[in-house]
PDB file of N, CA, C and O in Angstrom:
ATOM      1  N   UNK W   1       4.843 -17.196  -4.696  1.00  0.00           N
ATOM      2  CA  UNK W   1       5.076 -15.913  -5.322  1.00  0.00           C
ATOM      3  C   UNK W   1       5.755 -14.975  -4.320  1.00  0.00           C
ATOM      4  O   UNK W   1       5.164 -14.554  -3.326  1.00  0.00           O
ATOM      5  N   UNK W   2       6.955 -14.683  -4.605  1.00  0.00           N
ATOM      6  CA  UNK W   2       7.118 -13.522  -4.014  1.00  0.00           C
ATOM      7  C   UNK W   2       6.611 -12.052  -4.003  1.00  0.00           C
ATOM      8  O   UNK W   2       6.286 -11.336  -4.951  1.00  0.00           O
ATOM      9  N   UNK W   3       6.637 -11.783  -2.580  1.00  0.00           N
ATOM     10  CA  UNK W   3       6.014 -10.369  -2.068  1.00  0.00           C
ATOM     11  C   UNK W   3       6.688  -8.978  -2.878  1.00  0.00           C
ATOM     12  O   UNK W   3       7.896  -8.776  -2.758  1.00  0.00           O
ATOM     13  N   UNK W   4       6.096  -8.327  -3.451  1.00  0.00           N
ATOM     14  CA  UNK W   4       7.008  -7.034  -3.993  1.00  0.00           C
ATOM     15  C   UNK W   4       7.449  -6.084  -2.657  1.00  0.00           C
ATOM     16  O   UNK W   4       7.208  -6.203  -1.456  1.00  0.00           O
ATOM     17  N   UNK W   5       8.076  -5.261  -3.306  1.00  0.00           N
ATOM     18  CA  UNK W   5       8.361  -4.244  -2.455  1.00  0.00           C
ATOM     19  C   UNK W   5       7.726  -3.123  -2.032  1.00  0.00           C
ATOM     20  O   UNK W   5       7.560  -2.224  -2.857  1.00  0.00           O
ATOM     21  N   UNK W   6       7.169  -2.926  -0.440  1.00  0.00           N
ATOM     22  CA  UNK W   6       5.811  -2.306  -0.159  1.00  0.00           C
ATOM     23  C   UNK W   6       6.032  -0.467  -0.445  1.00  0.00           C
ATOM     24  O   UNK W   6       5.233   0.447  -0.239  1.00  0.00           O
ATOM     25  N   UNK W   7       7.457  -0.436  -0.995  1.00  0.00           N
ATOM     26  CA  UNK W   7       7.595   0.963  -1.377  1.00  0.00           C
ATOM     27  C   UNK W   7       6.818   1.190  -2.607  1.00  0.00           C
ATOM     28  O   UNK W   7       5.990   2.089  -2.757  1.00  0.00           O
ATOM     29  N   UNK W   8       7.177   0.237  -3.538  1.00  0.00           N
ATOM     30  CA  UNK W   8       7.086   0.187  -5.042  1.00  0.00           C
ATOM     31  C   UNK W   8       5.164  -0.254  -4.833  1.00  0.00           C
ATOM     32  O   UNK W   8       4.587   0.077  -5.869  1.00  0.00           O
ATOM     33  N   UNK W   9       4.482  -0.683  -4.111  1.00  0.00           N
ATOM     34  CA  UNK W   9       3.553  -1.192  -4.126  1.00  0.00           C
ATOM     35  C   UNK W   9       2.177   0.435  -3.914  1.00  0.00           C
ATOM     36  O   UNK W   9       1.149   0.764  -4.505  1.00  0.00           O
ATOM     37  N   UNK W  10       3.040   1.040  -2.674  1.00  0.00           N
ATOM     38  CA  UNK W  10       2.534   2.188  -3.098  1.00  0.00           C
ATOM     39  C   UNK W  10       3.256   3.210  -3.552  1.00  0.00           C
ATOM     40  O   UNK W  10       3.749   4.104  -2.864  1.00  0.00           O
ATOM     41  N   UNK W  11       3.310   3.105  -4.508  1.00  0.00           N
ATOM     42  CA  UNK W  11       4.139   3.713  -5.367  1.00  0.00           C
ATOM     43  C   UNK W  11       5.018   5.506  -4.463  1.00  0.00           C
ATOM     44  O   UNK W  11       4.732   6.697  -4.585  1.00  0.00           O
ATOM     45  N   UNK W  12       5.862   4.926  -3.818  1.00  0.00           N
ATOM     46  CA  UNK W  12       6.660   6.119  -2.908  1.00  0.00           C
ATOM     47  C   UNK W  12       8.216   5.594  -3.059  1.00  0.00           C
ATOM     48  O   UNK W  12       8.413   4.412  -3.340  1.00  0.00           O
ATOM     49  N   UNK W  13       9.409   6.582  -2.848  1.00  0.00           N
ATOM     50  CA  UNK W  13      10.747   6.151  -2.503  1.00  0.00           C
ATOM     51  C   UNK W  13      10.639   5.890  -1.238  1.00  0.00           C
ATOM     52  O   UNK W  13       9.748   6.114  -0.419  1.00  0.00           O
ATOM     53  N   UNK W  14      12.005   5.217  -1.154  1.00  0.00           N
ATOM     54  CA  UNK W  14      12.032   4.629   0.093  1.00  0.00           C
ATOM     55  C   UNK W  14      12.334   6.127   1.592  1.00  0.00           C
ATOM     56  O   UNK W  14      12.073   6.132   2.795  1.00  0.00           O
ATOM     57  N   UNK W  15      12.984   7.184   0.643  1.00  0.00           N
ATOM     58  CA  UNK W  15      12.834   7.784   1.727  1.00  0.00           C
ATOM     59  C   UNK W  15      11.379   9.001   1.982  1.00  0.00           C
ATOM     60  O   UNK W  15      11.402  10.231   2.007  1.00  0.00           O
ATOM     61  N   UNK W  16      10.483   8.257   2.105  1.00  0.00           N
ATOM     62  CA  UNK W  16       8.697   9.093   1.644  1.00  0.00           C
ATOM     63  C   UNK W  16       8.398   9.313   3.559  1.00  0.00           C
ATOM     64  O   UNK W  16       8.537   8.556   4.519  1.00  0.00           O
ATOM     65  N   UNK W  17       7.993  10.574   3.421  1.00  0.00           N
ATOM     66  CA  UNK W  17       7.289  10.752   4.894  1.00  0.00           C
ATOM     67  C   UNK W  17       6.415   9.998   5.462  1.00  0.00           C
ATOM     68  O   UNK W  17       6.166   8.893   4.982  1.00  0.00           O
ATOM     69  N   UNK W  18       5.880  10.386   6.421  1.00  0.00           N
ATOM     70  CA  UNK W  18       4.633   9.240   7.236  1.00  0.00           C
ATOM     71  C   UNK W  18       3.589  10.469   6.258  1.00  0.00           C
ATOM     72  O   UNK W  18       3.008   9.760   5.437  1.00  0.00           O
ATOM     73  N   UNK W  19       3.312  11.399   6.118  1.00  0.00           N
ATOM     74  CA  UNK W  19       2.525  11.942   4.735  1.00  0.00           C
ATOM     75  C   UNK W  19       2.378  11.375   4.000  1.00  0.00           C
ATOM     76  O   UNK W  19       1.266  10.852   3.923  1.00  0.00           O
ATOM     77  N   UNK W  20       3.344  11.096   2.999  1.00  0.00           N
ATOM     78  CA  UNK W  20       3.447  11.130   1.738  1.00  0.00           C
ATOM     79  C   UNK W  20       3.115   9.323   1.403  1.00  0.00           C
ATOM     80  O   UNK W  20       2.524   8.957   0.387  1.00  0.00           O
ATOM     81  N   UNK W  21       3.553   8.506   2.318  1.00  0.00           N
ATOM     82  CA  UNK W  21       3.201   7.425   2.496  1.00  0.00           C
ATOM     83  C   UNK W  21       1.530   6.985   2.952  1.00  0.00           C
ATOM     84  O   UNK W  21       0.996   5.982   2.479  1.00  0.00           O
ATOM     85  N   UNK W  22       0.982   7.708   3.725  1.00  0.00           N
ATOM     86  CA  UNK W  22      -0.031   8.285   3.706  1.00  0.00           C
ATOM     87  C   UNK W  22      -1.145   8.530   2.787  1.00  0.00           C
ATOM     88  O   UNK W  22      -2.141   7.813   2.685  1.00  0.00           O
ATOM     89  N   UNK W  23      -0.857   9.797   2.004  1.00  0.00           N
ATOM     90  CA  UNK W  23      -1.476  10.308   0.812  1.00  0.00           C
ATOM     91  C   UNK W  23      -1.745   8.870  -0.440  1.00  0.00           C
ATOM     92  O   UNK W  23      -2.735   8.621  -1.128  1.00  0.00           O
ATOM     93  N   UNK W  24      -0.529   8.216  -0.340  1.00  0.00           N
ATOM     94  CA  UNK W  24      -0.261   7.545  -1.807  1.00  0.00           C
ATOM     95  C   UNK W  24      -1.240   6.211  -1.260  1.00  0.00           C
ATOM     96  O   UNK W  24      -1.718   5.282  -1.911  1.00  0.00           O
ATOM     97  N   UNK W  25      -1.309   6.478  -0.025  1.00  0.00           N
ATOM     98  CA  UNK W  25      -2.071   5.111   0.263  1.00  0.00           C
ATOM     99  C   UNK W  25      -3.924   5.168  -0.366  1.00  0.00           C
ATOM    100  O   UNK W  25      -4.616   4.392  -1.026  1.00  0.00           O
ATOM    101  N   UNK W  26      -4.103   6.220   0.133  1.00  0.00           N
ATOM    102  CA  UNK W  26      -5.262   6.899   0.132  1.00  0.00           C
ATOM    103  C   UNK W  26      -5.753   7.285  -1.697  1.00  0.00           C
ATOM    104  O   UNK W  26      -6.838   7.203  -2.272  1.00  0.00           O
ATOM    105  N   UNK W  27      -4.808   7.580  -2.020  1.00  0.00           N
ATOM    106  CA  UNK W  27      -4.931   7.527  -3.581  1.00  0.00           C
ATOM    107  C   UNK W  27      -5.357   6.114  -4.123  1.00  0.00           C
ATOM    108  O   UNK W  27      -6.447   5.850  -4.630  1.00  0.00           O
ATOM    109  N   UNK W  28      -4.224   5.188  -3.912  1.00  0.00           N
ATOM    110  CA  UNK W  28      -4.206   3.666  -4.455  1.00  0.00           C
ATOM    111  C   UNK W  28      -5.463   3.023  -4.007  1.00  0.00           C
ATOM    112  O   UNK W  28      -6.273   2.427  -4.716  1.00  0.00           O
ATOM    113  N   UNK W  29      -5.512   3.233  -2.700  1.00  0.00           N
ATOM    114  CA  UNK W  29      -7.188   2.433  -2.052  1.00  0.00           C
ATOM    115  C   UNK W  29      -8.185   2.847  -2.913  1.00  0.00           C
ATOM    116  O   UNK W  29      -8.974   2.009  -3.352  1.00  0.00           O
ATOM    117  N   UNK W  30      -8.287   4.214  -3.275  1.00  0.00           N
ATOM    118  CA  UNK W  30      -9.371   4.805  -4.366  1.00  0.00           C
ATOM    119  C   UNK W  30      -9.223   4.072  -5.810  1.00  0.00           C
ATOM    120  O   UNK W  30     -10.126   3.549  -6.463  1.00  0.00           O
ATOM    121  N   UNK W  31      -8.185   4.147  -6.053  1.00  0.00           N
ATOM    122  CA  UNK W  31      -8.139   3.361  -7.572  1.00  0.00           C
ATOM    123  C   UNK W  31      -7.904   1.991  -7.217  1.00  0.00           C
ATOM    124  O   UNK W  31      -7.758   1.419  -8.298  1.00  0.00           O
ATOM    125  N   UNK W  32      -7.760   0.943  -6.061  1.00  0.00           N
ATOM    126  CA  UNK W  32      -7.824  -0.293  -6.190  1.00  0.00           C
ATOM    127  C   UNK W  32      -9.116  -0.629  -5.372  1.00  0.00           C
ATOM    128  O   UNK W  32      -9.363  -1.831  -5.466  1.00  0.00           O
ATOM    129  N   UNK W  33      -9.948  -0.005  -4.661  1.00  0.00           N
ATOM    130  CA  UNK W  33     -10.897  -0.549  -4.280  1.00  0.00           C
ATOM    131  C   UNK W  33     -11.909  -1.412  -4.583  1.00  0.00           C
ATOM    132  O   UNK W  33     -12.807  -0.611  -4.841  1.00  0.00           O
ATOM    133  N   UNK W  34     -12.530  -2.853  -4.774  1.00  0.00           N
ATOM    134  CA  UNK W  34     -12.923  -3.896  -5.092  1.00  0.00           C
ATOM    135  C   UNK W  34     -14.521  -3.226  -5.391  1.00  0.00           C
ATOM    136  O   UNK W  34     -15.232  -3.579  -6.332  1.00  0.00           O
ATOM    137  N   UNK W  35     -14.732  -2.635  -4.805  1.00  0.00           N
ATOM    138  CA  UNK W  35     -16.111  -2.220  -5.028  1.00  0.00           C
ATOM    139  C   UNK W  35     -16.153  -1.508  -6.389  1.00  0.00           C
ATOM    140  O   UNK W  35     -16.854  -1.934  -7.307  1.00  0.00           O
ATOM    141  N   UNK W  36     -15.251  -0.224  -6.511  1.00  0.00           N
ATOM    142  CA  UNK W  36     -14.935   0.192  -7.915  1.00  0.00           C
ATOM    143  C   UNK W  36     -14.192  -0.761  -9.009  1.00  0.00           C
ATOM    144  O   UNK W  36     -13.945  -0.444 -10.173  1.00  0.00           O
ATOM    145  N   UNK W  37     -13.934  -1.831  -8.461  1.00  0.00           N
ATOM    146  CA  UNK W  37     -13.313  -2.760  -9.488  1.00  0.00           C
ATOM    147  C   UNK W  37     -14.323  -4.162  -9.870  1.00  0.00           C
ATOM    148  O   UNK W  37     -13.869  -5.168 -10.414  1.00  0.00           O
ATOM    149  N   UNK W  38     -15.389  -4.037  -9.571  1.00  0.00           N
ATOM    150  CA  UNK W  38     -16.103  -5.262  -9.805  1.00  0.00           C
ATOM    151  C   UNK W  38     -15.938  -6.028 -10.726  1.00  0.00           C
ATOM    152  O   UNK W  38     -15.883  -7.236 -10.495  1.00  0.00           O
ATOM    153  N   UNK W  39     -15.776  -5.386 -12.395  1.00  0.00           N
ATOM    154  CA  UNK W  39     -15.159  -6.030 -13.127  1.00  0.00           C
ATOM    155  C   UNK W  39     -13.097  -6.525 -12.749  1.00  0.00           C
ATOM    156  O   UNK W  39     -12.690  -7.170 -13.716  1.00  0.00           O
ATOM    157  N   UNK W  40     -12.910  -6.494 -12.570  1.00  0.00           N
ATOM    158  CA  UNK W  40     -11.155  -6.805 -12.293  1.00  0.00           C
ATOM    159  C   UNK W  40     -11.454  -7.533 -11.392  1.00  0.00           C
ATOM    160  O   UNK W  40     -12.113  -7.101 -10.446  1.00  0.00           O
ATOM    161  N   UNK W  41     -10.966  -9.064 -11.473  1.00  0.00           N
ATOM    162  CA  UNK W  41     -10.630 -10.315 -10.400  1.00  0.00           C
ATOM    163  C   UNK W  41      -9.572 -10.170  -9.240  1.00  0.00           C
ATOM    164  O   UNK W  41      -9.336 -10.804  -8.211  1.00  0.00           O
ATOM    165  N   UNK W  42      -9.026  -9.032  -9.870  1.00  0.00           N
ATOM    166  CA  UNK W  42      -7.431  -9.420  -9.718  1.00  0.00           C
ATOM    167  C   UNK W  42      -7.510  -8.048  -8.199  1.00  0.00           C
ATOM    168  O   UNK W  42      -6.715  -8.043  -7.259  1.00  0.00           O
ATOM    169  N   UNK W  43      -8.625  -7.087  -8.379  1.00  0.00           N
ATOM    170  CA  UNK W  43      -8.546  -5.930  -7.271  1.00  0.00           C
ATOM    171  C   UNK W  43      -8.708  -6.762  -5.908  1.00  0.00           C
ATOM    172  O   UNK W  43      -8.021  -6.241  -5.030  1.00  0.00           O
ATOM    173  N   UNK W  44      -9.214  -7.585  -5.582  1.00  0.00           N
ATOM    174  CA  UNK W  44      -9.266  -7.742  -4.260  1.00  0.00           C
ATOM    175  C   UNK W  44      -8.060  -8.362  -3.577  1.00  0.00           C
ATOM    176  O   UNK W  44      -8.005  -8.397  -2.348  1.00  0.00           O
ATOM    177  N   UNK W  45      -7.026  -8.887  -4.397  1.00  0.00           N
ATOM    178  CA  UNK W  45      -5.660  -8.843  -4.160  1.00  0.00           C
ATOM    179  C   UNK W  45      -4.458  -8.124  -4.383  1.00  0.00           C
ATOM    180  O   UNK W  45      -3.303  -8.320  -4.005  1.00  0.00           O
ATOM    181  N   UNK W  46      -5.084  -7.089  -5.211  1.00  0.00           N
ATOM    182  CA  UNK W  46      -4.184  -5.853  -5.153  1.00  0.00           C
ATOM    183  C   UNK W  46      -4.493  -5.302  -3.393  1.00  0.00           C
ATOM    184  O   UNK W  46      -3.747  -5.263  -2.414  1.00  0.00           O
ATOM    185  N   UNK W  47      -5.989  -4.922  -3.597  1.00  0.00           N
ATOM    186  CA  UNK W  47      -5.968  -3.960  -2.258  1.00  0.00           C
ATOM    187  C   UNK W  47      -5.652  -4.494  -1.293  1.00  0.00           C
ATOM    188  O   UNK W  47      -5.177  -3.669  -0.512  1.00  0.00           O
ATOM    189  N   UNK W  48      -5.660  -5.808  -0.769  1.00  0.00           N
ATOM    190  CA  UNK W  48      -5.094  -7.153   0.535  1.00  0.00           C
ATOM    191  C   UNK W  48      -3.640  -6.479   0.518  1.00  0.00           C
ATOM    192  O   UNK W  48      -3.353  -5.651   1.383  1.00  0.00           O
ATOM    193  N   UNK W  49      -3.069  -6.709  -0.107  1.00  0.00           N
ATOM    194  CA  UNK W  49      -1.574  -5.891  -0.586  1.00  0.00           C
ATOM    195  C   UNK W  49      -0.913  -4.652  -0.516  1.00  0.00           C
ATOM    196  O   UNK W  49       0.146  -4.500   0.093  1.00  0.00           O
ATOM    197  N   UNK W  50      -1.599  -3.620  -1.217  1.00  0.00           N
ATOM    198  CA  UNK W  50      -1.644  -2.434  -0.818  1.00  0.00           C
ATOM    199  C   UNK W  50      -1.933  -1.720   1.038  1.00  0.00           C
ATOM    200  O   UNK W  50      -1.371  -0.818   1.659  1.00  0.00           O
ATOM    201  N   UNK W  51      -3.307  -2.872   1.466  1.00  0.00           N
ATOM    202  CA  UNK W  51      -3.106  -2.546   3.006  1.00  0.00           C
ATOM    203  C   UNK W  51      -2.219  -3.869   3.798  1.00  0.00           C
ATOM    204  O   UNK W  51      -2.230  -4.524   4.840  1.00  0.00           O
ATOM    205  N   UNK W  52      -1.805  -3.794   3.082  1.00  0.00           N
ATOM    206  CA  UNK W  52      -0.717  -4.484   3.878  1.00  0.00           C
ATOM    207  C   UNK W  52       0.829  -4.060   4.045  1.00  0.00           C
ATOM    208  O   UNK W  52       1.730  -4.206   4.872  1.00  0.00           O
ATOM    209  N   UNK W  53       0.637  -3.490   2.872  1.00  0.00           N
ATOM    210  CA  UNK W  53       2.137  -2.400   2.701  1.00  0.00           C
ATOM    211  C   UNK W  53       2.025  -1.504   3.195  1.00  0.00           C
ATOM    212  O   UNK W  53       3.044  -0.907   3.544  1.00  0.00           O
ATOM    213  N   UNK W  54       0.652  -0.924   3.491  1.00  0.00           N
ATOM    214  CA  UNK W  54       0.176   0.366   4.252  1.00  0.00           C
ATOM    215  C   UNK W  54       0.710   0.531   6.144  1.00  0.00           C
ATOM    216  O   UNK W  54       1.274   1.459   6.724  1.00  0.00           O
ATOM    217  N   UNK W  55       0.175  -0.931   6.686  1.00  0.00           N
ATOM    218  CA  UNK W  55       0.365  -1.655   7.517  1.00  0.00           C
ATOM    219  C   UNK W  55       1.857  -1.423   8.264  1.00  0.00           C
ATOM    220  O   UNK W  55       2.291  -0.724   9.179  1.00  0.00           O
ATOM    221  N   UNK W  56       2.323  -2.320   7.426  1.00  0.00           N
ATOM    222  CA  UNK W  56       3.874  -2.275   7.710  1.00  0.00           C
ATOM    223  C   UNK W  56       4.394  -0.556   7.650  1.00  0.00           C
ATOM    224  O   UNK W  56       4.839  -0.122   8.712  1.00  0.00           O
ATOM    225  N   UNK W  57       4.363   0.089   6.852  1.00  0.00           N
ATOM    226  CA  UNK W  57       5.122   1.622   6.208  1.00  0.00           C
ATOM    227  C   UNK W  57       4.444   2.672   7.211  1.00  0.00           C
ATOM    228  O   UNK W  57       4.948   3.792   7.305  1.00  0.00           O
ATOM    229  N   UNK W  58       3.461   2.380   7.863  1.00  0.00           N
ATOM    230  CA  UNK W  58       2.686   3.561   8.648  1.00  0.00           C
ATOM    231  C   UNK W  58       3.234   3.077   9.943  1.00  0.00           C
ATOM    232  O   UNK W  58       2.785   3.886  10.754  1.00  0.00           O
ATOM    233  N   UNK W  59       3.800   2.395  10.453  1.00  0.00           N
ATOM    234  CA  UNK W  59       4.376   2.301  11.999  1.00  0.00           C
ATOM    235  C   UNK W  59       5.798   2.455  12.095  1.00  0.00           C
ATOM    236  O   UNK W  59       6.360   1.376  11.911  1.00  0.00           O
ATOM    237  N   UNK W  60       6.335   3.106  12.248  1.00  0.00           N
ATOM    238  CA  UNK W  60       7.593   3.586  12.542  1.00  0.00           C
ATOM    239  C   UNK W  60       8.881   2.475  12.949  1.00  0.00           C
ATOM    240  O   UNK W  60      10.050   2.478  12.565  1.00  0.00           O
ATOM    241  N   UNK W  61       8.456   1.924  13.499  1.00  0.00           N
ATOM    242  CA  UNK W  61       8.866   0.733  14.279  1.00  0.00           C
ATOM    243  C   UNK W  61       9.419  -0.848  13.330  1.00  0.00           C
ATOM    244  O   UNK W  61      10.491  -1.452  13.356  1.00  0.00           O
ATOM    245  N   UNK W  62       7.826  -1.164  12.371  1.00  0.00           N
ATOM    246  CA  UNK W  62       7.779  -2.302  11.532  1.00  0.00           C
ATOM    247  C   UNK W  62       8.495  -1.612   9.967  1.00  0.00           C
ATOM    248  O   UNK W  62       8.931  -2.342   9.076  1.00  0.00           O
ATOM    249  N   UNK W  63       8.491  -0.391   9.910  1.00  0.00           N
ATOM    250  CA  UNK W  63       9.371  -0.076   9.208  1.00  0.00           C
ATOM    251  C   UNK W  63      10.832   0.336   9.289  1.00  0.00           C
ATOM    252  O   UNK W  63      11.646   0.806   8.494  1.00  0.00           O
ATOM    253  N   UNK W  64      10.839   0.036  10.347  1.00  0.00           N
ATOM    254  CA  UNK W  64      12.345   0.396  10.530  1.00  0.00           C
ATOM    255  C   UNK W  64      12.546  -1.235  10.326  1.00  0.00           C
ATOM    256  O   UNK W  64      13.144  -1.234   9.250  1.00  0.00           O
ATOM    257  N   UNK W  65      12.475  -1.973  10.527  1.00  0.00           N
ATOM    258  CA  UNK W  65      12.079  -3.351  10.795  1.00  0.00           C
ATOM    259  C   UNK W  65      12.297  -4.114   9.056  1.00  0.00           C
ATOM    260  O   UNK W  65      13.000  -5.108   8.879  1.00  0.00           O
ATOM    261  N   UNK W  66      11.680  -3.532   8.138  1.00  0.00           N
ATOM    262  CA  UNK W  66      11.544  -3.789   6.917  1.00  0.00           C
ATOM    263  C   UNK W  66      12.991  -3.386   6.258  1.00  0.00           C
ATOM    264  O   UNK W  66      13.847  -4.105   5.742  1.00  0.00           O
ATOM    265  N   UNK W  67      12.949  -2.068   6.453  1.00  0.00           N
ATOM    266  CA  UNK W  67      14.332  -1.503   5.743  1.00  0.00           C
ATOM    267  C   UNK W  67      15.327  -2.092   6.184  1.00  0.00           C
ATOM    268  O   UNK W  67      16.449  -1.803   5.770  1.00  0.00           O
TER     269      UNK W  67
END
């Protein structure tokens, strides 16, 4: 399976601040968190994903790297 795009994953454009990239992370972790998702199979590979896009988009460096 291919990997989506860690912009589109937390939902930001590509040109989003270290904020705003930030914020949206912090939002999504709240609505994908596995603990609040007990019913949904599918959350504990959303959120693997989500911090992983987090990962990459919060270091300056691995995102320059991506783009």
């Amino acid at each position: 399976m291919a990997k989506r795009d860690y912009y589109e994953v937390l939902g930001v454009t590509r040109g989003a601040s270290a904020e705003e990239i930030k914020k949206a992370y912090r939002r999504k972790a709240k609505e994908l968190h596995p603990d609040r998702n007990a019913d949904n199979p599918q959350a504990e590979a959303q959120f693997k994903e989500l911090n992983e896009a987090y990962d990459v988009l919060k270091d300056e460096q691995r995102k320059a790297a991506y783009d």
